Tab-separated table of C-alpha atoms in Angstrom:
chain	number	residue	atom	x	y	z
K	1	UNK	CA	27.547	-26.410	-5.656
K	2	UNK	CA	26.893	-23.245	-6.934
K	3	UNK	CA	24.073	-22.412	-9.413
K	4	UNK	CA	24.550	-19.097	-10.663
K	5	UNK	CA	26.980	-16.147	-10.062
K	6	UNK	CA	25.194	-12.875	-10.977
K	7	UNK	CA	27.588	-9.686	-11.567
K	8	UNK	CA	25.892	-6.835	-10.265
K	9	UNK	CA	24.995	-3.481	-12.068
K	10	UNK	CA	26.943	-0.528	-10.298
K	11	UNK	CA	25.344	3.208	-10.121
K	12	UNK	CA	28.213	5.851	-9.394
K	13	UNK	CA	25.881	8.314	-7.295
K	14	UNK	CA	28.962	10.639	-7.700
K	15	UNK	CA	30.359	10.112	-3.921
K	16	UNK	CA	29.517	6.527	-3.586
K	17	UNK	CA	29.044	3.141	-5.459
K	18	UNK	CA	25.786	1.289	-5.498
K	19	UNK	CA	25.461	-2.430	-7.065
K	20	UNK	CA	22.467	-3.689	-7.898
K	21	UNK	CA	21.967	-7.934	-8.208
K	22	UNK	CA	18.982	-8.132	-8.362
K	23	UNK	CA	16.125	-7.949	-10.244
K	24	UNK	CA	18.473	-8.778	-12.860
K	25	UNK	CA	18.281	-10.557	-16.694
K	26	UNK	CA	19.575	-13.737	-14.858
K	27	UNK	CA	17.862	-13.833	-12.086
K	28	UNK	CA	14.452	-12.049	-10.379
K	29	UNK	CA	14.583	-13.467	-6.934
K	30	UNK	CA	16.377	-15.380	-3.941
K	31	UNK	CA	13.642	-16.845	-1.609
K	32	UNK	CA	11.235	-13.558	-0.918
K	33	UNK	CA	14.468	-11.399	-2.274
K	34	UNK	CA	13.196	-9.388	-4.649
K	35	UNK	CA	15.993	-6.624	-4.250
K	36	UNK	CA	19.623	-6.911	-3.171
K	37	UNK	CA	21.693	-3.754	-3.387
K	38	UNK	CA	25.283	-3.325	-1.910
K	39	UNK	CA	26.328	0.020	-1.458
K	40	UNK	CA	30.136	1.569	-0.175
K	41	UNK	CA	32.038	1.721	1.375
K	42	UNK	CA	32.505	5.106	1.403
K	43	UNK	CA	33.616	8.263	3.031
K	44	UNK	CA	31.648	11.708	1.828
K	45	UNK	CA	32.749	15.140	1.809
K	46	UNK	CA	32.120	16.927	4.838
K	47	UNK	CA	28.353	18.357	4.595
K	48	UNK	CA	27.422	15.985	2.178
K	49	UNK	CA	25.579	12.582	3.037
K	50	UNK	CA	22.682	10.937	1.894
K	51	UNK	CA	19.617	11.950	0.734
K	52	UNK	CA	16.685	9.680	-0.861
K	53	UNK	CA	13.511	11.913	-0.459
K	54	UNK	CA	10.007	10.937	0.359
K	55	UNK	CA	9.219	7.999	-2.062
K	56	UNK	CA	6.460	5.348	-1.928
K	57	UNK	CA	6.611	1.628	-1.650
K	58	UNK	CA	3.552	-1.121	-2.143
K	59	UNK	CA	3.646	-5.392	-1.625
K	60	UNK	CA	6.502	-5.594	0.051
K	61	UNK	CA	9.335	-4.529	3.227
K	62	UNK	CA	12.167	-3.169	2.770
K	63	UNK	CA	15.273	-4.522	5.227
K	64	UNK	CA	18.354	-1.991	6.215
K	65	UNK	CA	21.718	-3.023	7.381
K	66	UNK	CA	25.026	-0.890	7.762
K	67	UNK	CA	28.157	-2.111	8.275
K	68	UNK	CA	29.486	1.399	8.688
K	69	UNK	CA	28.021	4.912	8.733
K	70	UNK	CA	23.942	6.000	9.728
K	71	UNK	CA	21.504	6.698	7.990
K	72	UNK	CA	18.242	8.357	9.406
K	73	UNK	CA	14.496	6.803	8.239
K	74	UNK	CA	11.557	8.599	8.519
K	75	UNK	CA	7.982	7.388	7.048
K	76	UNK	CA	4.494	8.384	6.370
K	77	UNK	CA	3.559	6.202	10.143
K	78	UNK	CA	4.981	8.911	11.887
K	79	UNK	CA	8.106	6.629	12.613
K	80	UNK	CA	11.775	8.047	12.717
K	81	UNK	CA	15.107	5.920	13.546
K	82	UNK	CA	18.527	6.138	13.252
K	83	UNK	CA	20.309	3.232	11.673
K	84	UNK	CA	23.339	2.039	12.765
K	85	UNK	CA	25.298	-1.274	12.126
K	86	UNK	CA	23.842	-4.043	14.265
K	87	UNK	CA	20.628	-2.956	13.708
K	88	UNK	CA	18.093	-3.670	11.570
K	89	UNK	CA	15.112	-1.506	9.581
K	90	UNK	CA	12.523	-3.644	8.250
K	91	UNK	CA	9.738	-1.724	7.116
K	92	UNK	CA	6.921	-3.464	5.928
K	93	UNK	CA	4.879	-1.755	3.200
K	94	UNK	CA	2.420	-3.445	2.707
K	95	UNK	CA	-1.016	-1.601	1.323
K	96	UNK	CA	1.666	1.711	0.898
K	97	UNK	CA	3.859	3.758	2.930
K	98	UNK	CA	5.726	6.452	2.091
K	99	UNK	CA	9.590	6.905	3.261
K	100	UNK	CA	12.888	8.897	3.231
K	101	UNK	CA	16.358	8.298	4.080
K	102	UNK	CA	19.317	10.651	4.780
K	103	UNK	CA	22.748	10.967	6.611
K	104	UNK	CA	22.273	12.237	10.438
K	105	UNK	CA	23.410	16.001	10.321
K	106	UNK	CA	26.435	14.774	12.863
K	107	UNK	CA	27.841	12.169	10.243
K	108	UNK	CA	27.579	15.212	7.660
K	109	UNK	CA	29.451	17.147	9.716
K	110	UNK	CA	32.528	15.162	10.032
K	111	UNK	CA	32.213	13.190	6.671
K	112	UNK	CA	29.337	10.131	6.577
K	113	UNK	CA	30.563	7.046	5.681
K	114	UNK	CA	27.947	4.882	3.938
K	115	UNK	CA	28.647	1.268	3.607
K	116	UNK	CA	25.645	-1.598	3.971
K	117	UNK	CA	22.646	-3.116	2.324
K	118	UNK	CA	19.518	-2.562	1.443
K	119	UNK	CA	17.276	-5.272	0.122
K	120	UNK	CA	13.467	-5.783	-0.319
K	121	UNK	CA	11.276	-9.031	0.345
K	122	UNK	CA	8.293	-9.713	-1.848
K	123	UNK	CA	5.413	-10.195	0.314
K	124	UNK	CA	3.468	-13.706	0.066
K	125	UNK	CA	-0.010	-14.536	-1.531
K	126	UNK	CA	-2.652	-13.511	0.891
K	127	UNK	CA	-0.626	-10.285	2.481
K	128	UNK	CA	0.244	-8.098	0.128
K	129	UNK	CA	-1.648	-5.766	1.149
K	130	UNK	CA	-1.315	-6.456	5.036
K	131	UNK	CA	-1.145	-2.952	7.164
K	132	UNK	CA	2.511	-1.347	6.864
K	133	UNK	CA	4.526	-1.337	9.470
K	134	UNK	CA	8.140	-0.696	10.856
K	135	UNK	CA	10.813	-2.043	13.200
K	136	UNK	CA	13.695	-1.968	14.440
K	137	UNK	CA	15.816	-4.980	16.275
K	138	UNK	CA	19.004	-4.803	17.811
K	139	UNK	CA	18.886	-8.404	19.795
K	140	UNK	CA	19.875	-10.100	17.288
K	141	UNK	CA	21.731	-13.782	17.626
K	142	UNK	CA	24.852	-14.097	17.188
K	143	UNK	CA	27.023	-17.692	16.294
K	144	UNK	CA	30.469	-17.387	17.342
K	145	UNK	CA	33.634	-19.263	17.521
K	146	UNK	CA	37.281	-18.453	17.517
K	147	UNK	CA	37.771	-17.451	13.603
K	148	UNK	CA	33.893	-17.043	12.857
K	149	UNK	CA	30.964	-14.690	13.625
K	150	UNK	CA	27.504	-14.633	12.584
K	151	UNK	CA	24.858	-12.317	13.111
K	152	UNK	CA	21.551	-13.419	12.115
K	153	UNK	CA	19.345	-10.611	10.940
K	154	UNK	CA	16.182	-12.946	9.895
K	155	UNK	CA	15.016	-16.156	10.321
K	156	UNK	CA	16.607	-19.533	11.860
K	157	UNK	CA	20.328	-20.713	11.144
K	158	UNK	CA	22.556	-22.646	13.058
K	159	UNK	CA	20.039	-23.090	15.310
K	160	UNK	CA	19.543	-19.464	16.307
K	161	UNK	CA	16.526	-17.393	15.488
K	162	UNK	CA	16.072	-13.784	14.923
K	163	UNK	CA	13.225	-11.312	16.815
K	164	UNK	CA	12.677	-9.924	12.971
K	165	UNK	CA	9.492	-10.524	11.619
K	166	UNK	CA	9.766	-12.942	8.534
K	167	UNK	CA	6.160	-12.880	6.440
K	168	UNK	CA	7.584	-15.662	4.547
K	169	UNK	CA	10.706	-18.603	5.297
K	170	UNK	CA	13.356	-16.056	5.294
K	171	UNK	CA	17.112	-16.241	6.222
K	172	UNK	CA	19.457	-13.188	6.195
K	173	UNK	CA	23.055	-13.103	8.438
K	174	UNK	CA	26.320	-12.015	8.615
K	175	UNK	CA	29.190	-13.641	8.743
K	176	UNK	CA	32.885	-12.193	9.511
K	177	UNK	CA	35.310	-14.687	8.767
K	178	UNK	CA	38.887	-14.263	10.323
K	179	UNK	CA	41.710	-15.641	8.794
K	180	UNK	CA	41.512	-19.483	8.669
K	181	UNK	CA	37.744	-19.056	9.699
K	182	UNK	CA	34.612	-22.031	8.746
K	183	UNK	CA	31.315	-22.042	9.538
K	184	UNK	CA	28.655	-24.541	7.885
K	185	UNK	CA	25.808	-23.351	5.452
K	186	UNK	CA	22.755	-25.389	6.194
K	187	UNK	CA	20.428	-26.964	3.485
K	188	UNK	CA	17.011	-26.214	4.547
K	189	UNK	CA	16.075	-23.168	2.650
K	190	UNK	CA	14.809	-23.500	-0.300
K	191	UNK	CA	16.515	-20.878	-2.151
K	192	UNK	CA	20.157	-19.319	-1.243
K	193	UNK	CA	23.066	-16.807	-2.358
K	194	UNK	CA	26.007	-15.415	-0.293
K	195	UNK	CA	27.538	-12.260	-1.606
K	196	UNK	CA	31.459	-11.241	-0.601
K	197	UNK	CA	31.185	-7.747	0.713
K	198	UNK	CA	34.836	-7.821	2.047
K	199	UNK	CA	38.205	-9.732	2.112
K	200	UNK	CA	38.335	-13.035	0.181
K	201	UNK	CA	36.165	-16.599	1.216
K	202	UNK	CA	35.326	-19.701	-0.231
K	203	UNK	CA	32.223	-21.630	-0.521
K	204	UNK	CA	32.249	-25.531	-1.062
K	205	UNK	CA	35.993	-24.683	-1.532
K	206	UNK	CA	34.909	-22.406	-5.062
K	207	UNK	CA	36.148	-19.059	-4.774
K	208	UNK	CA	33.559	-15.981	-4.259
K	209	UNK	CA	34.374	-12.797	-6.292
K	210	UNK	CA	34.021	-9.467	-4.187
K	211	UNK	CA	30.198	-8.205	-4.415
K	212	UNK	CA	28.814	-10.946	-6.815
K	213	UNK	CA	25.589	-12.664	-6.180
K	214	UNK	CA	26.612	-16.455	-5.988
K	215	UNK	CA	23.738	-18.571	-6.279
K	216	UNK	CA	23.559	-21.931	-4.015
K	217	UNK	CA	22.586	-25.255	-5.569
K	218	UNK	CA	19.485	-26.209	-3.348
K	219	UNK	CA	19.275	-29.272	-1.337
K	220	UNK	CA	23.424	-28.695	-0.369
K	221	UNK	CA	25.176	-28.323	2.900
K	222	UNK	CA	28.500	-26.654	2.189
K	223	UNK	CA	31.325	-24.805	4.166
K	224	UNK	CA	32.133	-21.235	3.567
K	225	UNK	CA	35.853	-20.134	4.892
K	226	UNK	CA	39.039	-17.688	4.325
K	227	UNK	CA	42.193	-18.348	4.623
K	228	UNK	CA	42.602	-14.083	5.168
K	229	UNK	CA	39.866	-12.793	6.200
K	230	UNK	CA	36.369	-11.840	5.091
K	231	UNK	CA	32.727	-10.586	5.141
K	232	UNK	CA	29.794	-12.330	3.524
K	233	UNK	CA	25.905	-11.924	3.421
K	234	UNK	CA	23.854	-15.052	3.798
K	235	UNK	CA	20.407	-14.970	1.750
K	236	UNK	CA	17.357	-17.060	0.824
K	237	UNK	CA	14.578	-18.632	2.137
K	238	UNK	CA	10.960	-19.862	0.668
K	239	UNK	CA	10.795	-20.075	-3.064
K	240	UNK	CA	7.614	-17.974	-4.401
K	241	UNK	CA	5.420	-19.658	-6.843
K	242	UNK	CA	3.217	-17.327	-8.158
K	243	UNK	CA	4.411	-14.078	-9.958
K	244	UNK	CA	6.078	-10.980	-8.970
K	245	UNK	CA	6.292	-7.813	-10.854
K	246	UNK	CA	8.891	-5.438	-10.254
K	247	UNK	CA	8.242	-1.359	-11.413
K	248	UNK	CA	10.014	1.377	-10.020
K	249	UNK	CA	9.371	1.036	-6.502
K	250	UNK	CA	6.665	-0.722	-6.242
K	251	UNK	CA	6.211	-4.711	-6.300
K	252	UNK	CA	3.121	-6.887	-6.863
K	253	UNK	CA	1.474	-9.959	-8.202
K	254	UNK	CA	-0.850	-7.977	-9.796
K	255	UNK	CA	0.152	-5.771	-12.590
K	256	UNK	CA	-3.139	-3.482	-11.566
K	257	UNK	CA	-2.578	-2.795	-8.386
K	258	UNK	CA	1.231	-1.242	-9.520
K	259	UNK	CA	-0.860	0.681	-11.977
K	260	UNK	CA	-2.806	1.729	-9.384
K	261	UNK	CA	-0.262	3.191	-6.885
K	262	UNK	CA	1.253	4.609	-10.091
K	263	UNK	CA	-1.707	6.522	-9.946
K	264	UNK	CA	-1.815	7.269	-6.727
K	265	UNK	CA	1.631	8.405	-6.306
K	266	UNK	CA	0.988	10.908	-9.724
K	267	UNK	CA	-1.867	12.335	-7.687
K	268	UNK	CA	-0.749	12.736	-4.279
K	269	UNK	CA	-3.177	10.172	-2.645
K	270	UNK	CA	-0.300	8.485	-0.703
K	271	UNK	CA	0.564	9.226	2.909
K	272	UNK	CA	3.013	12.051	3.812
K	273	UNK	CA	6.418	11.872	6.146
K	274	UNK	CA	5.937	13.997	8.749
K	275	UNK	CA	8.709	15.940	9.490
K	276	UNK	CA	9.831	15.622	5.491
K	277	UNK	CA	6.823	17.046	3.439
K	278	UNK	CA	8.797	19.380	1.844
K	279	UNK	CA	10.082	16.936	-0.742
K	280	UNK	CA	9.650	13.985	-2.616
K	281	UNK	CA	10.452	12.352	-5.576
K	282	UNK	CA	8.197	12.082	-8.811
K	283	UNK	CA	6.970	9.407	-10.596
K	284	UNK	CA	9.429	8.428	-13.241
K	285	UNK	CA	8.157	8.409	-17.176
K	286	UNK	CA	9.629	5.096	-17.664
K	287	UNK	CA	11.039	2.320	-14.802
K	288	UNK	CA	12.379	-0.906	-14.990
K	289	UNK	CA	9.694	-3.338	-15.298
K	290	UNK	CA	10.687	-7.150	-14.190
K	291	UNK	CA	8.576	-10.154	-13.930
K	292	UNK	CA	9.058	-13.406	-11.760
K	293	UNK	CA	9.405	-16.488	-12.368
């Protein structure tokens, strides 16, 4: 039942963990997962938090969830939000769009805690280079029994769908598992993974280790449960065909249009964040360049 288990790479940022699954040498994507990072938890020093400057982003949105903590997002629309668990930020990039996240002043003040997700979705042939855009949903479904609850955050599962905006077949939950909790994990999708965030859980009765990638055999229903407890992230959706390439942070089919907003990053012909011109973070010499399939 399960395909692949990918270990992720983890960055100490010095007062918390991030652990990055993907891109990876095993595996590029999930479905329109491109990126899948897993950061926390963690509680900072008081007056420190978060802070990712202005940075751009091309072919592709980028989807927030906390479990714990906030984390404020401002971009080059003119759009600021707070995000807190049970919401989520998907901001679609598109032709570019420039963005910046940081810890609210009042979680620096009494120590931010920072634990969540943050993942990016290729965008499909034909709108790549749609308009950008952001949102922000907080009616989100959620599947509930006595030992199991599921929030969807995209898509359709268990017959529920999400408000998000999917620009390809995209499913994204989670699921808190209490002890002796089950819930099914349909087929349909093309591509899936579930990733153990917390506690211990089973899938198709194979153990999950804590923040791996595991890769779902396609075409399977299986059960996911814990006999104590747990927290998993459901992933997937439509397989892409064509080719993605992966530099820095930019993604694209074409390798000349990441050239391109290399350029136009160098020379300032992006967008600003109003409210956050002040800073922003340079275009690196050299960036992890990753092709798919």
């Amino acid at each position: 039942m399960i395909e692949q288990t990918i270990t992720p790479v983890t960055h100490d940022l010095g007062q918390f963990e991030v652990r990055r699954a993907i891109p990876s040498r095993e595996r590029s994507m999930v479905g329109p997962f491109i990126f899948v990072d897993q950061f926390g938890p963690a509680e900072l020093d008081i007056g420190a938090g978060m802070d990712v400057r202005p940075h751009p982003h091309i072919n592709l949105a980028t989807v927030t969830w906390l479990f714990e903590g906030a984390i404020d997002h401002r971009d080059s629309l003119g759009t600021f939000a707070t995000i807190r668990p049970g919401q989520v930020n998907l901001m679609t990039a598109g032709s570019g769009i420039v963005h910046s996240e940081r810890s609210p002043q009042g979680e620096r003040d009494q120590g931010a805690r920072l634990y969540g997700m943050q993942t990016w979705l290729a965008l499909p042939d034909g709108q790549e280079e749609i308009a950008p855009a952001f949102e922000a949903q907080t009616d989100l479904p959620v599947v509930e029994d006595r030992c199991a609850r599921a929030i969807v955050i995209m898509g359709e599962l268990w017959g529920r769908r999400a408000p998000t905006t999917t620009h390809a077949g995209t499913i994204y939950a989670e699921i808190a598992l209490a002890p002796g909790g089950t819930i099914p994990v349909e087929a349909e999708a093309d591509e899936r993974a579930v990733m153990l965030v917390e506690g211990a859980a089973t899938i198709g009765g194979q153990p999950l280790t804590l923040f791996a990638l595991t890769v779902l055999a396609p075409g399977q229903a299986m059960t996911l449960a814990s006999e104590s407890g747990g927290r998993v992230m459901l992933l997937g959706g439509e397989a892409f065909a064509s080719k993605r390439h992966v530099w820095w942070n930019f993604v694209s089919s074409d390798r000349e249009r990441i050239n391109q907003a290399k350029r136009d990053w160098r020379d300032g012909r992006f967008p600003i964040v109003p409210g956050d011109e002040d800073e922003f973070i340079p275009l690196p010499e050299k960036a992890t360049t990753v092709s798919y399939p």
